[in-house]
mmCIF file of C-alpha atoms and ligand atoms in Angstrom:
data_model
loop_
_atom_site.group_PDB
_atom_site.id
_atom_site.type_symbol
_atom_site.label_atom_id
_atom_site.label_comp_id
_atom_site.label_asym_id
_atom_site.label_seq_id
_atom_site.Cartn_x
_atom_site.Cartn_y
_atom_site.Cartn_z
ATOM 1 C CA UNK A 41 9.601 -8.783 -6.661
ATOM 2 C CA UNK A 42 10.099 -5.048 -6.284
ATOM 3 C CA UNK A 43 13.624 -3.974 -5.392
ATOM 4 C CA UNK A 44 13.469 -1.812 -2.265
ATOM 5 C CA UNK A 45 14.695 1.738 -2.590
ATOM 6 C CA UNK A 46 15.915 4.291 -0.067
ATOM 7 C CA UNK A 47 16.300 7.880 -1.208
ATOM 8 C CA UNK A 48 17.913 10.668 0.807
ATOM 9 C CA UNK A 49 16.484 14.130 0.228
ATOM 10 C CA UNK A 50 19.093 16.540 1.541
ATOM 11 C CA UNK A 51 16.844 19.542 0.842
ATOM 12 C CA UNK A 52 18.449 23.006 1.057
ATOM 13 C CA UNK A 53 21.248 21.810 3.332
ATOM 14 C CA UNK A 54 24.992 21.485 3.142
ATOM 15 C CA UNK A 55 28.150 23.311 2.187
ATOM 16 C CA UNK A 56 31.078 22.000 0.158
ATOM 17 C CA UNK A 57 32.734 20.982 3.408
ATOM 18 C CA UNK A 58 29.757 19.286 5.044
ATOM 19 C CA UNK A 59 28.844 17.522 1.793
ATOM 20 C CA UNK A 60 32.400 16.157 1.565
ATOM 21 C CA UNK A 61 32.137 14.926 5.155
ATOM 22 C CA UNK A 62 28.779 13.282 4.572
ATOM 23 C CA UNK A 63 30.071 11.477 1.485
ATOM 24 C CA UNK A 64 33.135 10.279 3.408
ATOM 25 C CA UNK A 65 30.901 8.840 6.132
ATOM 26 C CA UNK A 66 28.519 7.278 3.615
ATOM 27 C CA UNK A 67 31.456 5.513 1.991
ATOM 28 C CA UNK A 68 32.173 3.808 5.322
ATOM 29 C CA UNK A 69 28.629 2.451 5.640
ATOM 30 C CA UNK A 70 27.758 -1.152 4.998
ATOM 31 C CA UNK A 71 25.121 -0.689 2.302
ATOM 32 C CA UNK A 72 22.949 -3.638 1.233
ATOM 33 C CA UNK A 73 23.289 -4.521 -2.466
ATOM 34 C CA UNK A 74 19.646 -5.588 -2.557
ATOM 35 C CA UNK A 75 18.525 -2.009 -1.978
ATOM 36 C CA UNK A 76 18.634 0.730 -4.584
ATOM 37 C CA UNK A 77 20.065 3.822 -2.901
ATOM 38 C CA UNK A 78 19.987 7.389 -4.158
ATOM 39 C CA UNK A 79 20.773 10.779 -2.675
ATOM 40 C CA UNK A 80 19.347 14.120 -3.734
ATOM 41 C CA UNK A 81 21.753 16.929 -2.865
ATOM 42 C CA UNK A 82 21.218 20.589 -3.521
ATOM 43 C CA UNK A 83 21.756 21.254 -7.212
ATOM 44 C CA UNK A 84 25.065 23.087 -6.817
ATOM 45 C CA UNK A 85 26.653 20.060 -5.122
ATOM 46 C CA UNK A 86 25.450 17.382 -7.538
ATOM 47 C CA UNK A 87 28.771 17.136 -9.361
ATOM 48 C CA UNK A 88 30.695 17.026 -6.092
ATOM 49 C CA UNK A 89 28.498 14.176 -4.873
ATOM 50 C CA UNK A 90 28.743 12.296 -8.168
ATOM 51 C CA UNK A 91 32.539 12.411 -7.917
ATOM 52 C CA UNK A 92 32.410 11.469 -4.253
ATOM 53 C CA UNK A 93 30.240 8.374 -4.647
ATOM 54 C CA UNK A 94 32.264 7.079 -7.549
ATOM 55 C CA UNK A 95 32.729 3.333 -7.125
ATOM 56 C CA UNK A 96 29.936 2.828 -4.595
ATOM 57 C CA UNK A 97 26.351 1.913 -5.323
ATOM 58 C CA UNK A 98 24.711 5.242 -4.635
ATOM 59 C CA UNK A 99 22.904 7.027 -7.441
ATOM 60 C CA UNK A 100 22.421 10.771 -7.492
ATOM 61 C CA UNK A 101 19.296 12.753 -8.245
ATOM 62 C CA UNK A 102 18.087 16.334 -8.227
ATOM 63 C CA UNK A 103 15.406 17.784 -5.979
ATOM 64 C CA UNK A 104 13.621 19.481 -8.870
ATOM 65 C CA UNK A 105 13.852 19.978 -12.613
ATOM 66 C CA UNK A 106 12.355 22.381 -15.130
ATOM 67 C CA UNK A 107 9.017 21.891 -16.873
ATOM 68 C CA UNK A 108 10.692 21.683 -20.257
ATOM 69 C CA UNK A 109 13.020 18.998 -21.500
ATOM 70 C CA UNK A 110 15.335 21.013 -23.684
ATOM 71 C CA UNK A 111 17.492 24.073 -23.268
ATOM 72 C CA UNK A 112 16.459 27.672 -23.621
ATOM 73 C CA UNK A 113 15.375 30.937 -22.105
ATOM 74 C CA UNK A 114 14.248 30.010 -18.608
ATOM 75 C CA UNK A 115 16.375 31.985 -16.181
ATOM 76 C CA UNK A 116 17.214 30.239 -12.958
ATOM 77 C CA UNK A 117 15.792 26.854 -13.901
ATOM 78 C CA UNK A 118 17.775 23.673 -14.410
ATOM 79 C CA UNK A 119 16.838 21.551 -17.384
ATOM 80 C CA UNK A 120 16.393 17.841 -16.779
ATOM 81 C CA UNK A 121 18.615 17.433 -19.837
ATOM 82 C CA UNK A 122 21.385 19.206 -17.883
ATOM 83 C CA UNK A 123 20.773 17.002 -14.870
ATOM 84 C CA UNK A 124 21.079 13.917 -17.068
ATOM 85 C CA UNK A 125 24.164 15.395 -18.718
ATOM 86 C CA UNK A 126 26.058 15.720 -15.423
ATOM 87 C CA UNK A 127 25.122 12.179 -14.409
ATOM 88 C CA UNK A 128 21.870 12.317 -12.435
ATOM 89 C CA UNK A 129 19.620 9.295 -12.697
ATOM 90 C CA UNK A 130 16.674 10.563 -10.672
ATOM 91 C CA UNK A 131 14.677 13.684 -9.959
ATOM 92 C CA UNK A 132 12.119 14.455 -7.274
ATOM 93 C CA UNK A 133 8.894 15.812 -8.702
ATOM 94 C CA UNK A 134 6.155 17.548 -6.742
ATOM 95 C CA UNK A 135 7.681 17.523 -3.279
ATOM 96 C CA UNK A 136 5.118 19.036 -0.920
ATOM 97 C CA UNK A 137 7.481 21.857 0.042
ATOM 98 C CA UNK A 138 7.379 22.944 -3.594
ATOM 99 C CA UNK A 139 3.651 22.355 -3.963
ATOM 100 C CA UNK A 140 2.744 24.264 -0.817
ATOM 101 C CA UNK A 141 5.461 26.880 -0.324
ATOM 102 C CA UNK A 142 6.178 27.595 -3.975
ATOM 103 C CA UNK A 143 2.718 27.067 -5.394
ATOM 104 C CA UNK A 144 3.466 24.161 -7.730
ATOM 105 C CA UNK A 145 0.188 22.930 -9.151
ATOM 106 C CA UNK A 146 -0.712 19.394 -10.186
ATOM 107 C CA UNK A 147 -0.345 20.595 -13.771
ATOM 108 C CA UNK A 148 3.197 21.885 -13.276
ATOM 109 C CA UNK A 149 4.123 18.677 -11.460
ATOM 110 C CA UNK A 150 2.833 16.641 -14.380
ATOM 111 C CA UNK A 151 4.873 18.703 -16.856
ATOM 112 C CA UNK A 152 8.017 18.269 -14.749
ATOM 113 C CA UNK A 153 7.389 14.529 -14.616
ATOM 114 C CA UNK A 154 7.108 14.416 -18.396
ATOM 115 C CA UNK A 155 10.178 16.611 -19.010
ATOM 116 C CA UNK A 156 12.217 14.415 -16.672
ATOM 117 C CA UNK A 157 11.309 11.238 -18.521
ATOM 118 C CA UNK A 158 11.885 12.869 -21.901
ATOM 119 C CA UNK A 159 15.436 13.584 -20.684
ATOM 120 C CA UNK A 160 16.073 10.037 -19.519
ATOM 121 C CA UNK A 161 15.649 10.720 -15.803
ATOM 122 C CA UNK A 162 13.436 8.661 -13.536
ATOM 123 C CA UNK A 163 10.975 10.801 -11.580
ATOM 124 C CA UNK A 164 10.118 10.206 -7.943
ATOM 125 C CA UNK A 165 6.588 11.581 -7.861
ATOM 126 C CA UNK A 166 5.732 12.889 -4.387
ATOM 127 C CA UNK A 167 2.141 12.835 -3.156
ATOM 128 C CA UNK A 168 0.596 13.627 0.188
ATOM 129 C CA UNK A 169 -2.129 15.347 2.144
ATOM 130 C CA UNK A 170 -1.942 18.175 4.668
ATOM 131 C CA UNK A 171 -3.052 17.754 8.266
ATOM 132 C CA UNK A 172 -6.193 19.723 7.514
ATOM 133 C CA UNK A 173 -7.053 17.417 4.635
ATOM 134 C CA UNK A 174 -6.427 14.337 6.774
ATOM 135 C CA UNK A 175 -8.625 15.688 9.557
ATOM 136 C CA UNK A 176 -11.360 16.349 7.023
ATOM 137 C CA UNK A 177 -11.170 12.700 5.925
ATOM 138 C CA UNK A 178 -9.858 13.682 2.494
ATOM 139 C CA UNK A 179 -6.517 11.856 2.459
ATOM 140 C CA UNK A 180 -7.338 9.300 -0.219
ATOM 141 C CA UNK A 181 -9.196 11.844 -2.332
ATOM 142 C CA UNK A 182 -6.254 14.275 -2.333
ATOM 143 C CA UNK A 183 -3.642 11.654 -3.119
ATOM 144 C CA UNK A 184 -5.855 10.184 -5.838
ATOM 145 C CA UNK A 185 -6.298 13.629 -7.428
ATOM 146 C CA UNK A 186 -2.540 14.326 -7.377
ATOM 147 C CA UNK A 187 -1.773 10.975 -8.987
ATOM 148 C CA UNK A 188 -4.655 11.145 -11.474
ATOM 149 C CA UNK A 189 -3.271 14.294 -13.000
ATOM 150 C CA UNK A 190 -0.005 12.591 -13.950
ATOM 151 C CA UNK A 191 -1.736 9.340 -14.934
ATOM 152 C CA UNK A 192 -4.198 11.143 -17.200
ATOM 153 C CA UNK A 193 -1.501 13.257 -18.838
ATOM 154 C CA UNK A 194 1.332 10.755 -19.127
ATOM 155 C CA UNK A 195 -0.454 7.400 -19.178
ATOM 156 C CA UNK A 196 0.144 4.322 -17.077
ATOM 157 C CA UNK A 197 3.146 3.186 -19.156
ATOM 158 C CA UNK A 198 5.078 6.195 -17.817
ATOM 159 C CA UNK A 199 5.061 4.485 -14.421
ATOM 160 C CA UNK A 200 7.224 1.660 -15.685
ATOM 161 C CA UNK A 201 10.165 3.985 -15.092
ATOM 162 C CA UNK A 202 9.016 6.083 -12.164
ATOM 163 C CA UNK A 203 8.743 5.750 -8.408
ATOM 164 C CA UNK A 204 6.014 7.202 -6.208
ATOM 165 C CA UNK A 205 6.643 8.599 -2.732
ATOM 166 C CA UNK A 206 3.752 9.045 -0.348
ATOM 167 C CA UNK A 207 4.659 11.760 2.135
ATOM 168 C CA UNK A 208 1.942 13.057 4.422
ATOM 169 C CA UNK A 209 2.741 16.743 4.858
ATOM 170 C CA UNK A 210 2.057 16.598 8.599
ATOM 171 C CA UNK A 211 4.722 13.928 9.003
ATOM 172 C CA UNK A 212 7.507 15.773 7.172
ATOM 173 C CA UNK A 213 10.179 17.130 9.459
ATOM 174 C CA UNK A 214 7.704 17.060 12.342
ATOM 175 C CA UNK A 215 8.845 13.938 14.145
ATOM 176 C CA UNK A 216 5.287 12.638 13.674
ATOM 177 C CA UNK A 217 5.488 9.511 11.550
ATOM 178 C CA UNK A 218 2.415 7.958 9.987
ATOM 179 C CA UNK A 219 1.770 4.612 11.615
ATOM 180 C CA UNK A 220 2.659 1.662 9.379
ATOM 181 C CA UNK A 221 -1.084 1.008 9.057
ATOM 182 C CA UNK A 222 -1.869 4.609 8.054
ATOM 183 C CA UNK A 223 0.877 4.541 5.449
ATOM 184 C CA UNK A 224 -0.073 1.095 4.166
ATOM 185 C CA UNK A 225 -3.693 2.184 3.690
ATOM 186 C CA UNK A 226 -2.631 5.009 1.374
ATOM 187 C CA UNK A 227 -0.015 2.907 -0.423
ATOM 188 C CA UNK A 228 -2.599 0.207 -1.114
ATOM 189 C CA UNK A 229 -4.990 2.850 -2.485
ATOM 190 C CA UNK A 230 -2.248 4.217 -4.766
ATOM 191 C CA UNK A 231 -1.465 0.749 -6.091
ATOM 192 C CA UNK A 232 -5.161 0.070 -6.593
ATOM 193 C CA UNK A 233 -5.521 3.297 -8.572
ATOM 194 C CA UNK A 234 -2.598 2.269 -10.812
ATOM 195 C CA UNK A 235 -4.015 -1.226 -11.057
ATOM 196 C CA UNK A 236 -7.264 0.038 -12.528
ATOM 197 C CA UNK A 237 -5.188 1.134 -15.535
ATOM 198 C CA UNK A 238 -2.762 -1.776 -15.696
ATOM 199 C CA UNK A 239 -2.314 -4.480 -13.141
ATOM 200 C CA UNK A 240 1.168 -5.526 -14.234
ATOM 201 C CA UNK A 241 2.556 -1.985 -14.147
ATOM 202 C CA UNK A 242 0.913 -1.386 -10.762
ATOM 203 C CA UNK A 243 2.581 -4.454 -9.280
ATOM 204 C CA UNK A 244 5.984 -3.249 -10.451
ATOM 205 C CA UNK A 245 5.887 0.363 -9.232
ATOM 206 C CA UNK A 246 7.848 1.053 -6.077
ATOM 207 C CA UNK A 247 5.968 3.071 -3.492
ATOM 208 C CA UNK A 248 8.175 4.821 -0.943
ATOM 209 C CA UNK A 249 6.976 6.266 2.330
ATOM 210 C CA UNK A 250 8.393 9.567 3.545
ATOM 211 C CA UNK A 251 7.856 11.651 6.666
ATOM 212 C CA UNK A 252 10.071 11.430 9.746
ATOM 213 C CA UNK A 253 11.503 8.025 8.860
ATOM 214 C CA UNK A 254 14.352 7.146 11.221
ATOM 215 C CA UNK A 255 16.458 4.068 11.844
ATOM 216 C CA UNK A 256 14.200 3.330 14.771
ATOM 217 C CA UNK A 257 10.879 3.191 12.862
ATOM 218 C CA UNK A 258 12.089 2.181 9.380
ATOM 219 C CA UNK A 259 11.915 -1.604 9.740
ATOM 220 C CA UNK A 260 8.297 -1.597 10.837
ATOM 221 C CA UNK A 261 7.245 0.722 8.013
ATOM 222 C CA UNK A 262 9.169 -1.282 5.425
ATOM 223 C CA UNK A 263 7.565 -4.528 6.595
ATOM 224 C CA UNK A 264 4.196 -3.428 5.194
ATOM 225 C CA UNK A 265 3.070 -5.111 1.966
ATOM 226 C CA UNK A 266 2.963 -1.985 -0.212
ATOM 227 C CA UNK A 267 5.821 0.007 1.301
ATOM 228 C CA UNK A 268 8.867 -0.566 -0.870
ATOM 229 C CA UNK A 269 11.295 1.754 0.863
ATOM 230 C CA UNK A 270 11.559 5.339 1.989
ATOM 231 C CA UNK A 271 12.221 8.929 1.047
ATOM 232 C CA UNK A 272 14.272 10.275 3.914
ATOM 233 C CA UNK A 273 14.805 13.931 4.764
ATOM 234 C CA UNK A 274 16.416 14.885 8.078
ATOM 235 C CA UNK A 275 17.777 11.421 8.837
ATOM 236 C CA UNK A 276 19.551 11.263 5.464
ATOM 237 C CA UNK A 277 21.964 13.975 6.630
ATOM 238 C CA UNK A 278 23.449 11.564 9.177
ATOM 239 C CA UNK A 279 25.379 8.772 7.502
ATOM 240 C CA UNK A 280 24.949 6.264 10.354
ATOM 241 C CA UNK A 281 21.225 6.833 10.509
ATOM 242 C CA UNK A 282 20.843 6.695 6.730
ATOM 243 C CA UNK A 283 22.958 3.536 6.528
ATOM 244 C CA UNK A 284 20.809 1.889 9.178
ATOM 245 C CA UNK A 285 17.640 2.817 7.258
ATOM 246 C CA UNK A 286 19.128 1.318 4.080
ATOM 247 C CA UNK A 287 19.954 -1.878 5.948
ATOM 248 C CA UNK A 288 16.414 -2.008 7.354
ATOM 249 C CA UNK A 289 15.099 -1.884 3.784
ATOM 250 C CA UNK A 290 17.335 -4.798 2.871
ATOM 251 C CA UNK A 291 16.050 -7.120 5.578
HETATM 252 P P1 LIG L 177 11.766 14.144 6.823
HETATM 253 O O1 LIG L 177 11.514 14.654 5.305
HETATM 254 O O2 LIG L 177 12.319 12.748 6.735
HETATM 255 O O3 LIG L 177 12.746 15.121 7.395
HETATM 256 O O4 LIG L 177 10.447 14.163 7.506
HETATM 257 C C1 LIG L 177 11.060 13.794 4.290
HETATM 258 C C2 LIG L 177 10.926 14.540 2.998
HETATM 259 O O5 LIG L 177 10.450 15.686 3.005
HETATM 260 O O6 LIG L 177 11.289 14.026 1.914
#
């Protein structure tokens, strides 16, 4: 049995004041113990959030980490070792906003994945096709290529302590959610690709769906066989909405 997971990607949002408010409201939510919950604030607020969620079952992760595990001369980057040092458990790797707007290649994503694990963090590897690629019938090919790069470099065993998030780019922040069937098709293909390397590992990996998940559509998405939870952007900034999504994952 895979433990469902709901992750809130706060992206480049928040101020000290609004983060404090959001934490306060999250503390009032009824959160299901059966669901693993994590939030990914902007890097500068990670310590504030870690203090704020003290005593409740919410883990904290970073939205990105450097390509190298140690310390050194890399101005502006944050080492995964530093993220682990302050108390992060998770890190997003290869979010499409970074791949597309900041030019992160499959190779860079794979190095970030590796550096995260070398520092004791669990990566959430994000995969997904653009609208153009979907229209061209290339969805499975694109997602397979993105995953293959990390699988080839890091090996299947690396996925024993990683999570994969499928996030179709056209569904992110657009209000257009993939249908449960569209998402399930890709999730099943991802699991099948992992399974070709190791069936047992493939069965254990949690596959999250992301892209305009809301309280209103979460339950249906999470009812699909290979959807083990969600990576939530916009809706994770509203505690009530996020709490409801977490509860949907627990049912
Ligand atoms: P969204 O973002 O829920 O706002 O669509 C999801 C994500 O980018 O992780």
